[in-house]
PDB file of C-alpha atoms in Angstrom:
ATOM      1  CA  UNK A1494      24.151   6.049 -22.811  1.00 27.00           C
ATOM      2  CA  UNK A1495      22.768   3.273 -20.578  1.00 29.00           C
ATOM      3  CA  UNK A1496      23.234   3.762 -16.854  1.00 30.00           C
ATOM      4  CA  UNK A1497      22.263   1.417 -14.055  1.00 30.00           C
ATOM      5  CA  UNK A1498      20.184   1.224 -10.904  1.00 41.00           C
ATOM      6  CA  UNK A1499      21.733  -1.128  -8.357  1.00 45.00           C
ATOM      7  CA  UNK A1500      19.726  -3.109  -5.818  1.00 47.00           C
ATOM      8  CA  UNK A1501      21.850  -4.017  -2.783  1.00 44.00           C
ATOM      9  CA  UNK A1502      20.294  -5.278   0.440  1.00 39.00           C
ATOM     10  CA  UNK A1503      20.634  -8.127   2.892  1.00 39.00           C
ATOM     11  CA  UNK A1504      18.177 -10.935   2.113  1.00 39.00           C
ATOM     12  CA  UNK A1505      14.630 -10.216   0.916  1.00 45.00           C
ATOM     13  CA  UNK A1506      14.366  -7.332   3.371  1.00 55.00           C
ATOM     14  CA  UNK A1507      16.254  -6.146   6.425  1.00 51.00           C
ATOM     15  CA  UNK A1508      14.213  -7.187   9.432  1.00 44.00           C
ATOM     16  CA  UNK A1509      13.926  -5.613  12.833  1.00 41.00           C
ATOM     17  CA  UNK A1510      15.169  -8.881  14.247  1.00 38.00           C
ATOM     18  CA  UNK A1511      18.458 -10.087  12.706  1.00 39.00           C
ATOM     19  CA  UNK A1512      18.050 -13.308  10.787  1.00 41.00           C
ATOM     20  CA  UNK A1513      20.649 -15.380   9.005  1.00 39.00           C
ATOM     21  CA  UNK A1514      19.332 -16.491   5.647  1.00 37.00           C
ATOM     22  CA  UNK A1515      21.420 -19.104   3.898  1.00 42.00           C
ATOM     23  CA  UNK A1516      20.823 -19.924   0.287  1.00 42.00           C
ATOM     24  CA  UNK A1517      22.946 -21.982  -2.057  1.00 41.00           C
ATOM     25  CA  UNK A1518      24.045 -20.589  -5.402  1.00 45.00           C
ATOM     26  CA  UNK A1519      21.877 -23.170  -7.120  1.00 45.00           C
ATOM     27  CA  UNK A1520      18.798 -22.049  -5.183  1.00 46.00           C
ATOM     28  CA  UNK A1521      19.540 -18.434  -6.023  1.00 46.00           C
ATOM     29  CA  UNK A1522      19.647 -19.284  -9.716  1.00 45.00           C
ATOM     30  CA  UNK A1523      16.375 -21.194  -9.523  1.00 45.00           C
ATOM     31  CA  UNK A1524      14.556 -18.540  -7.515  1.00 46.00           C
ATOM     32  CA  UNK A1525      12.311 -16.426  -9.720  1.00 47.00           C
ATOM     33  CA  UNK A1526       9.856 -14.662  -7.454  1.00 48.00           C
ATOM     34  CA  UNK A1527       9.448 -11.260  -9.041  1.00 49.00           C
ATOM     35  CA  UNK A1528      12.372  -8.892  -8.929  1.00 50.00           C
ATOM     36  CA  UNK A1529      15.757 -10.075  -7.657  1.00 46.00           C
ATOM     37  CA  UNK A1530      16.733  -7.499  -5.072  1.00 48.00           C
ATOM     38  CA  UNK A1531      20.419  -7.917  -5.788  1.00 44.00           C
ATOM     39  CA  UNK A1532      19.925  -7.571  -9.522  1.00 46.00           C
ATOM     40  CA  UNK A1533      20.964  -4.719 -11.781  1.00 47.00           C
ATOM     41  CA  UNK A1534      18.274  -2.758 -13.568  1.00 52.00           C
ATOM     42  CA  UNK A1535      19.374  -1.019 -16.734  1.00 52.00           C
ATOM     43  CA  UNK A1536      17.439   2.099 -17.602  1.00 52.00           C
ATOM     44  CA  UNK A1537      18.350   4.968 -19.855  1.00 52.00           C
ATOM     45  CA  UNK A1538      19.258   8.290 -18.287  1.00 49.00           C
ATOM     46  CA  UNK A1539      19.221   7.116 -14.666  1.00 50.00           C
ATOM     47  CA  UNK A1540      22.215   7.452 -12.401  1.00 57.00           C
ATOM     48  CA  UNK A1541      23.505   4.597 -10.263  1.00 70.00           C
ATOM     49  CA  UNK A1542      21.261   4.332  -7.211  1.00 79.00           C
ATOM     50  CA  UNK A1543      21.303   1.846  -4.360  1.00 85.00           C
ATOM     51  CA  UNK A1544      17.785   1.035  -3.127  1.00 90.00           C
ATOM     52  CA  UNK A1545      17.446  -0.322   0.408  1.00 92.00           C
ATOM     53  CA  UNK A1546      14.243  -2.167   1.340  1.00 94.00           C
ATOM     54  CA  UNK A1547      13.683  -1.940   5.068  1.00 94.00           C
ATOM     55  CA  UNK A1548      11.071  -1.956   7.819  1.00 94.00           C
ATOM     56  CA  UNK A1549       9.648   1.465   8.749  1.00 94.00           C
ATOM     57  CA  UNK A1550      11.642   3.086  11.535  1.00 94.00           C
ATOM     58  CA  UNK A1551      11.756   6.388  13.404  1.00 93.00           C
ATOM     59  CA  UNK A1552      14.370   7.770  11.015  1.00 93.00           C
ATOM     60  CA  UNK A1553      11.853   7.412   8.165  1.00 94.00           C
ATOM     61  CA  UNK A1554       9.152   9.560   9.788  1.00 95.00           C
ATOM     62  CA  UNK A1555       9.811  12.785   7.851  1.00 95.00           C
ATOM     63  CA  UNK A1556       9.956  11.030   4.490  1.00 95.00           C
ATOM     64  CA  UNK A1557       6.792   9.015   5.147  1.00 96.00           C
ATOM     65  CA  UNK A1558       4.957  12.150   6.244  1.00 96.00           C
ATOM     66  CA  UNK A1559       6.134  14.001   3.147  1.00 96.00           C
ATOM     67  CA  UNK A1560       4.828  11.272   0.865  1.00 96.00           C
ATOM     68  CA  UNK A1561       1.487  11.074   2.684  1.00 95.00           C
ATOM     69  CA  UNK A1562       1.048  14.838   2.325  1.00 94.00           C
ATOM     70  CA  UNK A1563       1.181  14.328  -1.453  1.00 91.00           C
ATOM     71  CA  UNK A1564      -1.108  11.286  -1.297  1.00 90.00           C
ATOM     72  CA  UNK A1565      -4.856  10.829  -1.739  1.00 88.00           C
ATOM     73  CA  UNK A1566      -5.402  10.607   2.010  1.00 90.00           C
ATOM     74  CA  UNK A1567      -4.278  14.236   2.376  1.00 91.00           C
ATOM     75  CA  UNK A1568      -7.510  15.228   0.606  1.00 87.00           C
ATOM     76  CA  UNK A1569      -9.564  13.485   3.292  1.00 87.00           C
ATOM     77  CA  UNK A1570      -7.947  14.184   6.687  1.00 90.00           C
ATOM     78  CA  UNK A1571      -6.243  17.138   8.357  1.00 93.00           C
ATOM     79  CA  UNK A1572      -2.531  17.703   8.909  1.00 94.00           C
ATOM     80  CA  UNK A1573      -2.593  16.618  12.562  1.00 95.00           C
ATOM     81  CA  UNK A1574      -4.105  13.278  11.583  1.00 96.00           C
ATOM     82  CA  UNK A1575      -1.488  12.824   8.859  1.00 96.00           C
ATOM     83  CA  UNK A1576       1.305  13.544  11.339  1.00 96.00           C
ATOM     84  CA  UNK A1577      -0.046  11.004  13.812  1.00 96.00           C
ATOM     85  CA  UNK A1578      -0.588   8.385  11.113  1.00 96.00           C
ATOM     86  CA  UNK A1579       2.987   8.886   9.862  1.00 96.00           C
ATOM     87  CA  UNK A1580       4.307   8.532  13.397  1.00 95.00           C
ATOM     88  CA  UNK A1581       2.326   5.331  13.870  1.00 94.00           C
ATOM     89  CA  UNK A1582       3.680   3.812  10.640  1.00 95.00           C
ATOM     90  CA  UNK A1583       7.265   4.754  11.477  1.00 95.00           C
ATOM     91  CA  UNK A1584       7.335   3.918  15.180  1.00 92.00           C
ATOM     92  CA  UNK A1585       4.595   1.502  16.207  1.00 90.00           C
ATOM     93  CA  UNK A1586       5.604  -2.196  16.150  1.00 85.00           C
ATOM     94  CA  UNK A1587       1.925  -3.090  15.706  1.00 83.00           C
ATOM     95  CA  UNK A1588       2.061  -1.770  12.140  1.00 86.00           C
ATOM     96  CA  UNK A1589       3.796  -3.614   9.315  1.00 91.00           C
ATOM     97  CA  UNK A1590       5.341  -2.204   6.213  1.00 94.00           C
ATOM     98  CA  UNK A1591       8.150  -1.843   3.716  1.00 94.00           C
ATOM     99  CA  UNK A1592      10.039   1.321   2.887  1.00 95.00           C
ATOM    100  CA  UNK A1593      12.452   1.944   0.038  1.00 95.00           C
ATOM    101  CA  UNK A1594      15.228   4.332   0.945  1.00 92.00           C
ATOM    102  CA  UNK A1595      18.130   5.847  -0.901  1.00 87.00           C
ATOM    103  CA  UNK A1596      20.966   8.016   0.406  1.00 78.00           C
ATOM    104  CA  UNK A1597      20.589   9.702   3.819  1.00 77.00           C
ATOM    105  CA  UNK A1598      17.602   7.501   4.747  1.00 78.00           C
ATOM    106  CA  UNK A1599      15.317   9.307   2.307  1.00 88.00           C
ATOM    107  CA  UNK A1600      12.241   7.184   1.636  1.00 94.00           C
ATOM    108  CA  UNK A1601      11.070   7.293  -1.970  1.00 95.00           C
ATOM    109  CA  UNK A1602       8.393   4.593  -1.728  1.00 97.00           C
ATOM    110  CA  UNK A1603       6.546   2.785   1.053  1.00 97.00           C
ATOM    111  CA  UNK A1604       3.577   0.542   1.725  1.00 97.00           C
ATOM    112  CA  UNK A1605       2.312  -0.174   5.237  1.00 96.00           C
ATOM    113  CA  UNK A1606      -0.781  -1.498   6.948  1.00 95.00           C
ATOM    114  CA  UNK A1607      -2.426  -0.131  10.075  1.00 94.00           C
ATOM    115  CA  UNK A1608      -4.685  -2.374  12.133  1.00 92.00           C
ATOM    116  CA  UNK A1609      -7.823  -0.275  12.609  1.00 92.00           C
ATOM    117  CA  UNK A1610      -9.015  -2.467  15.493  1.00 92.00           C
ATOM    118  CA  UNK A1611      -5.741  -2.320  17.436  1.00 91.00           C
ATOM    119  CA  UNK A1612      -6.310   1.220  18.722  1.00 92.00           C
ATOM    120  CA  UNK A1613      -9.039   2.510  21.000  1.00 91.00           C
ATOM    121  CA  UNK A1614     -10.937   5.618  20.037  1.00 92.00           C
ATOM    122  CA  UNK A1615      -8.830   8.675  20.788  1.00 92.00           C
ATOM    123  CA  UNK A1616      -5.543   6.763  20.813  1.00 93.00           C
ATOM    124  CA  UNK A1617      -4.416   8.087  17.431  1.00 94.00           C
ATOM    125  CA  UNK A1618      -6.013  10.946  15.501  1.00 96.00           C
ATOM    126  CA  UNK A1619      -4.937   9.396  12.202  1.00 95.00           C
ATOM    127  CA  UNK A1620      -6.766   6.151  12.912  1.00 95.00           C
ATOM    128  CA  UNK A1621      -9.779   8.085  14.202  1.00 95.00           C
ATOM    129  CA  UNK A1622      -9.869  10.150  10.997  1.00 94.00           C
ATOM    130  CA  UNK A1623      -9.880   7.020   8.837  1.00 94.00           C
ATOM    131  CA  UNK A1624     -12.639   5.491  10.961  1.00 92.00           C
ATOM    132  CA  UNK A1625     -14.711   8.660  10.633  1.00 90.00           C
ATOM    133  CA  UNK A1626     -14.460   8.441   6.846  1.00 87.00           C
ATOM    134  CA  UNK A1627     -15.446   4.779   6.754  1.00 88.00           C
ATOM    135  CA  UNK A1628     -18.253   5.152   9.308  1.00 84.00           C
ATOM    136  CA  UNK A1629     -20.259   7.141   6.742  1.00 79.00           C
ATOM    137  CA  UNK A1630     -20.048   4.402   4.131  1.00 75.00           C
ATOM    138  CA  UNK A1631     -23.107   2.454   3.045  1.00 68.00           C
ATOM    139  CA  UNK A1632     -21.223  -0.815   2.525  1.00 76.00           C
ATOM    140  CA  UNK A1633     -21.034  -3.404   5.294  1.00 79.00           C
ATOM    141  CA  UNK A1634     -17.316  -4.132   4.967  1.00 79.00           C
ATOM    142  CA  UNK A1635     -16.310  -0.492   5.184  1.00 84.00           C
ATOM    143  CA  UNK A1636     -18.603   0.168   8.153  1.00 84.00           C
ATOM    144  CA  UNK A1637     -17.259  -2.908   9.941  1.00 86.00           C
ATOM    145  CA  UNK A1638     -13.700  -1.685   9.418  1.00 88.00           C
ATOM    146  CA  UNK A1639     -14.627   1.630  11.013  1.00 88.00           C
ATOM    147  CA  UNK A1640     -15.602   0.046  14.328  1.00 89.00           C
ATOM    148  CA  UNK A1641     -12.865  -0.418  16.962  1.00 89.00           C
ATOM    149  CA  UNK A1642     -15.064  -3.165  18.460  1.00 87.00           C
ATOM    150  CA  UNK A1643     -15.304  -5.262  15.309  1.00 86.00           C
ATOM    151  CA  UNK A1644     -14.721  -8.989  15.805  1.00 85.00           C
ATOM    152  CA  UNK A1645     -12.363  -8.979  12.823  1.00 88.00           C
ATOM    153  CA  UNK A1646      -9.229  -6.969  12.178  1.00 91.00           C
ATOM    154  CA  UNK A1647      -9.168  -4.731   9.122  1.00 92.00           C
ATOM    155  CA  UNK A1648      -6.012  -3.172   7.731  1.00 93.00           C
ATOM    156  CA  UNK A1649      -5.819   0.302   6.289  1.00 95.00           C
ATOM    157  CA  UNK A1650      -3.247   0.234   3.492  1.00 96.00           C
ATOM    158  CA  UNK A1651      -1.195   3.435   3.481  1.00 96.00           C
ATOM    159  CA  UNK A1652       1.198   3.753   0.582  1.00 95.00           C
ATOM    160  CA  UNK A1653       2.823   6.200  -1.741  1.00 94.00           C
ATOM    161  CA  UNK A1654       5.886   6.993  -3.770  1.00 95.00           C
ATOM    162  CA  UNK A1655       7.675   9.902  -5.340  1.00 93.00           C
ATOM    163  CA  UNK A1656       7.402  10.765  -9.024  1.00 89.00           C
ATOM    164  CA  UNK A1657       9.578   8.670 -11.354  1.00 89.00           C
ATOM    165  CA  UNK A1658      10.081   5.773  -8.949  1.00 94.00           C
ATOM    166  CA  UNK A1659      10.567   2.746 -11.251  1.00 94.00           C
ATOM    167  CA  UNK A1660       7.525   0.440 -11.419  1.00 95.00           C
ATOM    168  CA  UNK A1661       9.688  -2.543 -10.432  1.00 95.00           C
ATOM    169  CA  UNK A1662      10.566  -0.804  -7.167  1.00 96.00           C
ATOM    170  CA  UNK A1663       6.874  -0.165  -6.448  1.00 96.00           C
ATOM    171  CA  UNK A1664       5.968  -3.776  -7.281  1.00 97.00           C
ATOM    172  CA  UNK A1665       8.725  -5.175  -5.084  1.00 96.00           C
ATOM    173  CA  UNK A1666       7.567  -2.989  -2.185  1.00 97.00           C
ATOM    174  CA  UNK A1667       4.072  -4.473  -2.371  1.00 97.00           C
ATOM    175  CA  UNK A1668       5.432  -8.010  -2.747  1.00 96.00           C
ATOM    176  CA  UNK A1669       7.585  -7.720   0.362  1.00 96.00           C
ATOM    177  CA  UNK A1670       4.670  -6.293   2.331  1.00 95.00           C
ATOM    178  CA  UNK A1671       2.482  -9.187   1.191  1.00 95.00           C
ATOM    179  CA  UNK A1672       5.155 -11.644   2.299  1.00 93.00           C
ATOM    180  CA  UNK A1673       5.213 -10.077   5.759  1.00 91.00           C
ATOM    181  CA  UNK A1674       1.419 -10.107   6.017  1.00 91.00           C
ATOM    182  CA  UNK A1675       1.277 -13.787   5.068  1.00 87.00           C
ATOM    183  CA  UNK A1676       3.287 -14.560   8.186  1.00 84.00           C
ATOM    184  CA  UNK A1677       0.957 -12.484  10.381  1.00 78.00           C
ATOM    185  CA  UNK A1678      -2.388 -13.969   9.226  1.00 66.00           C
ATOM    186  CA  UNK A1679      -4.219 -11.266  11.134  1.00 81.00           C
ATOM    187  CA  UNK A1680      -6.536  -9.372   8.827  1.00 90.00           C
ATOM    188  CA  UNK A1681      -9.917 -10.141   7.334  1.00 89.00           C
ATOM    189  CA  UNK A1682      -9.504  -7.529   4.619  1.00 90.00           C
ATOM    190  CA  UNK A1683      -7.844  -4.321   3.470  1.00 93.00           C
ATOM    191  CA  UNK A1684      -9.156  -0.787   3.099  1.00 92.00           C
ATOM    192  CA  UNK A1685      -7.653   1.607   0.558  1.00 91.00           C
ATOM    193  CA  UNK A1686      -8.335   5.148  -0.548  1.00 90.00           C
ATOM    194  CA  UNK A1687      -7.931   5.602  -4.285  1.00 88.00           C
ATOM    195  CA  UNK A1688      -8.289   8.588  -6.556  1.00 82.00           C
ATOM    196  CA  UNK A1689      -9.709   8.369 -10.046  1.00 69.00           C
ATOM    197  CA  UNK A1690     -12.635   9.028 -12.328  1.00 60.00           C
ATOM    198  CA  UNK A1691     -15.958   7.619 -11.140  1.00 49.00           C
ATOM    199  CA  UNK A1692     -18.064   6.549 -14.154  1.00 44.00           C
ATOM    200  CA  UNK A1693     -21.254   7.452 -12.277  1.00 43.00           C
ATOM    201  CA  UNK A1694     -20.175  10.957 -11.250  1.00 43.00           C
ATOM    202  CA  UNK A1695     -21.213  12.705 -14.494  1.00 38.00           C
ATOM    203  CA  UNK A1696     -24.871  11.703 -14.143  1.00 36.00           C
ATOM    204  CA  UNK A1697     -25.634  14.192 -11.408  1.00 35.00           C
ATOM    205  CA  UNK A1698     -24.108  17.394 -10.086  1.00 38.00           C
ATOM    206  CA  UNK A1699     -25.539  16.608  -6.656  1.00 34.00           C
ATOM    207  CA  UNK A1700     -23.675  13.367  -6.112  1.00 35.00           C
ATOM    208  CA  UNK A1701     -24.105  12.281  -2.466  1.00 37.00           C
ATOM    209  CA  UNK A1702     -21.074  12.106  -0.209  1.00 38.00           C
ATOM    210  CA  UNK A1703     -21.254   8.316  -0.264  1.00 36.00           C
ATOM    211  CA  UNK A1704     -22.823   5.913  -2.711  1.00 38.00           C
ATOM    212  CA  UNK A1705     -22.620   2.236  -3.526  1.00 40.00           C
ATOM    213  CA  UNK A1706     -21.329   1.055  -6.848  1.00 38.00           C
ATOM    214  CA  UNK A1707     -19.755  -2.173  -8.021  1.00 39.00           C
ATOM    215  CA  UNK A1708     -17.200  -1.116 -10.592  1.00 42.00           C
ATOM    216  CA  UNK A1709     -16.111   1.915  -8.569  1.00 43.00           C
ATOM    217  CA  UNK A1710     -13.691   3.781 -10.799  1.00 50.00           C
ATOM    218  CA  UNK A1711     -12.993   3.768 -14.513  1.00 52.00           C
ATOM    219  CA  UNK A1712      -9.365   4.832 -14.284  1.00 68.00           C
ATOM    220  CA  UNK A1713      -7.188   5.790 -11.333  1.00 77.00           C
ATOM    221  CA  UNK A1714      -4.298   8.199 -11.161  1.00 78.00           C
ATOM    222  CA  UNK A1715      -1.732   5.398 -10.775  1.00 88.00           C
ATOM    223  CA  UNK A1716      -1.226   1.940 -12.235  1.00 91.00           C
ATOM    224  CA  UNK A1717      -1.149   0.233  -8.827  1.00 94.00           C
ATOM    225  CA  UNK A1718      -4.474   1.765  -7.803  1.00 91.00           C
ATOM    226  CA  UNK A1719      -5.936   0.565 -11.110  1.00 90.00           C
ATOM    227  CA  UNK A1720      -4.911  -2.960 -10.109  1.00 92.00           C
ATOM    228  CA  UNK A1721      -6.465  -2.673  -6.644  1.00 91.00           C
ATOM    229  CA  UNK A1722      -9.748  -1.340  -8.046  1.00 87.00           C
ATOM    230  CA  UNK A1723      -9.867  -4.048 -10.713  1.00 87.00           C
ATOM    231  CA  UNK A1724      -9.346  -6.725  -8.038  1.00 88.00           C
ATOM    232  CA  UNK A1725     -12.113  -5.240  -5.881  1.00 83.00           C
ATOM    233  CA  UNK A1726     -14.486  -5.134  -8.853  1.00 78.00           C
ATOM    234  CA  UNK A1727     -13.637  -8.722  -9.803  1.00 75.00           C
ATOM    235  CA  UNK A1728     -14.369  -9.860  -6.249  1.00 57.00           C
ATOM    236  CA  UNK A1729     -17.766  -8.159  -6.397  1.00 55.00           C
ATOM    237  CA  UNK A1730     -18.644  -9.661  -9.769  1.00 50.00           C
ATOM    238  CA  UNK A1731     -17.831 -13.142  -8.453  1.00 48.00           C
ATOM    239  CA  UNK A1732     -19.669 -12.532  -5.169  1.00 49.00           C
ATOM    240  CA  UNK A1733     -22.765 -10.479  -6.094  1.00 43.00           C
ATOM    241  CA  UNK A1734     -24.397 -11.064  -2.711  1.00 44.00           C
ATOM    242  CA  UNK A1735     -21.492  -9.419  -0.877  1.00 48.00           C
ATOM    243  CA  UNK A1736     -21.134  -5.732  -0.143  1.00 46.00           C
ATOM    244  CA  UNK A1737     -20.174  -3.571  -3.094  1.00 46.00           C
ATOM    245  CA  UNK A1738     -16.518  -3.171  -3.873  1.00 51.00           C
ATOM    246  CA  UNK A1739     -16.296   0.539  -3.230  1.00 54.00           C
ATOM    247  CA  UNK A1740     -17.947   3.667  -1.912  1.00 58.00           C
ATOM    248  CA  UNK A1741     -17.271   7.160  -3.161  1.00 57.00           C
ATOM    249  CA  UNK A1742     -16.158   9.554  -0.410  1.00 60.00           C
ATOM    250  CA  UNK A1743     -16.062  12.821  -2.327  1.00 55.00           C
ATOM    251  CA  UNK A1744     -18.928  14.731  -3.954  1.00 48.00           C
ATOM    252  CA  UNK A1745     -17.360  14.541  -7.410  1.00 49.00           C
ATOM    253  CA  UNK A1746     -16.570  10.857  -7.117  1.00 56.00           C
ATOM    254  CA  UNK A1747     -12.834  11.497  -7.414  1.00 73.00           C
ATOM    255  CA  UNK A1748     -11.882   9.672  -4.205  1.00 81.00           C
ATOM    256  CA  UNK A1749     -13.218   6.281  -3.180  1.00 83.00           C
ATOM    257  CA  UNK A1750     -12.680   3.830  -0.357  1.00 86.00           C
ATOM    258  CA  UNK A1751     -12.391   0.258  -1.558  1.00 87.00           C
ATOM    259  CA  UNK A1752     -12.425  -3.063   0.270  1.00 88.00           C
ATOM    260  CA  UNK A1753     -10.256  -6.037  -0.686  1.00 89.00           C
ATOM    261  CA  UNK A1754     -10.325  -9.454   0.908  1.00 89.00           C
ATOM    262  CA  UNK A1755      -7.007 -11.276   1.297  1.00 90.00           C
ATOM    263  CA  UNK A1756      -7.252 -13.153  -2.001  1.00 90.00           C
ATOM    264  CA  UNK A1757      -8.168 -10.006  -3.942  1.00 91.00           C
ATOM    265  CA  UNK A1758      -5.290  -8.078  -2.379  1.00 94.00           C
ATOM    266  CA  UNK A1759      -2.852 -10.823  -3.360  1.00 94.00           C
ATOM    267  CA  UNK A1760      -4.238 -10.925  -6.900  1.00 94.00           C
ATOM    268  CA  UNK A1761      -3.792  -7.160  -7.203  1.00 95.00           C
ATOM    269  CA  UNK A1762      -0.173  -7.425  -6.096  1.00 97.00           C
ATOM    270  CA  UNK A1763       0.415 -10.161  -8.696  1.00 96.00           C
ATOM    271  CA  UNK A1764      -1.009  -7.883 -11.381  1.00 96.00           C
ATOM    272  CA  UNK A1765       1.172  -4.970 -10.224  1.00 96.00           C
ATOM    273  CA  UNK A1766       4.233  -7.229 -10.471  1.00 96.00           C
ATOM    274  CA  UNK A1767       3.264  -8.337 -13.991  1.00 95.00           C
ATOM    275  CA  UNK A1768       2.710  -4.786 -15.201  1.00 95.00           C
ATOM    276  CA  UNK A1769       6.051  -3.690 -13.771  1.00 94.00           C
ATOM    277  CA  UNK A1770       7.770  -6.200 -16.052  1.00 91.00           C
ATOM    278  CA  UNK A1771       6.316  -4.706 -19.246  1.00 84.00           C
TER     279      UNK A1771
END
């Protein structure tokens, strides 16, 4: 019994500003940039679902907060900070992101960036909490991202999804976010928190709160985080004089902050898209 998931949205993503996008049938047939958002996905045992890709809005606040509370960041900051970060993602025009919603505006997947240099200290407890984490790092890129006075803008990548969200939906979410960011051309690099096994953590029971390491994590808890870590490690191996790719932020090495430059972030998204097609 093969049932279908139906993608049905206007254009590549509904925008806050209304845009008319005209495309000929011939161009539609030739276009092959990842997943077609008006295509039908056939999967076994899944009911018909319409997925809407949209910009984060106030109506998405509860769903975004619920996902963040299940996310890695919930292990690092308190509930007040998570509430404020969710509110910023949903309501602040300075942030950029993509949400995937189903019936009744329920968000099942999202990816958004927060400009860590856009907010003064004390303006948002969520941003302050992220800065406090990064300020303890031993790597230059992470410390620079923690400073509100940095000459460059660094983006904190907040993302998450519910269990059983199809990989193609996750990949498309990242692709649409990357498309939006390409138009902004604002950020020097991206900061992510990932959860996984640190290959150096078993050597000592007294692992420091932060430590430098190039390869960061052997295996993460999700396939997309694996791609981000691999891209960060590849960047470090090609640029050995740069800061290390990651810094552990938990005593057991289970949670790490990683830095990705723009090219590495894009490469990770490409890999996520490829894996989603398998």
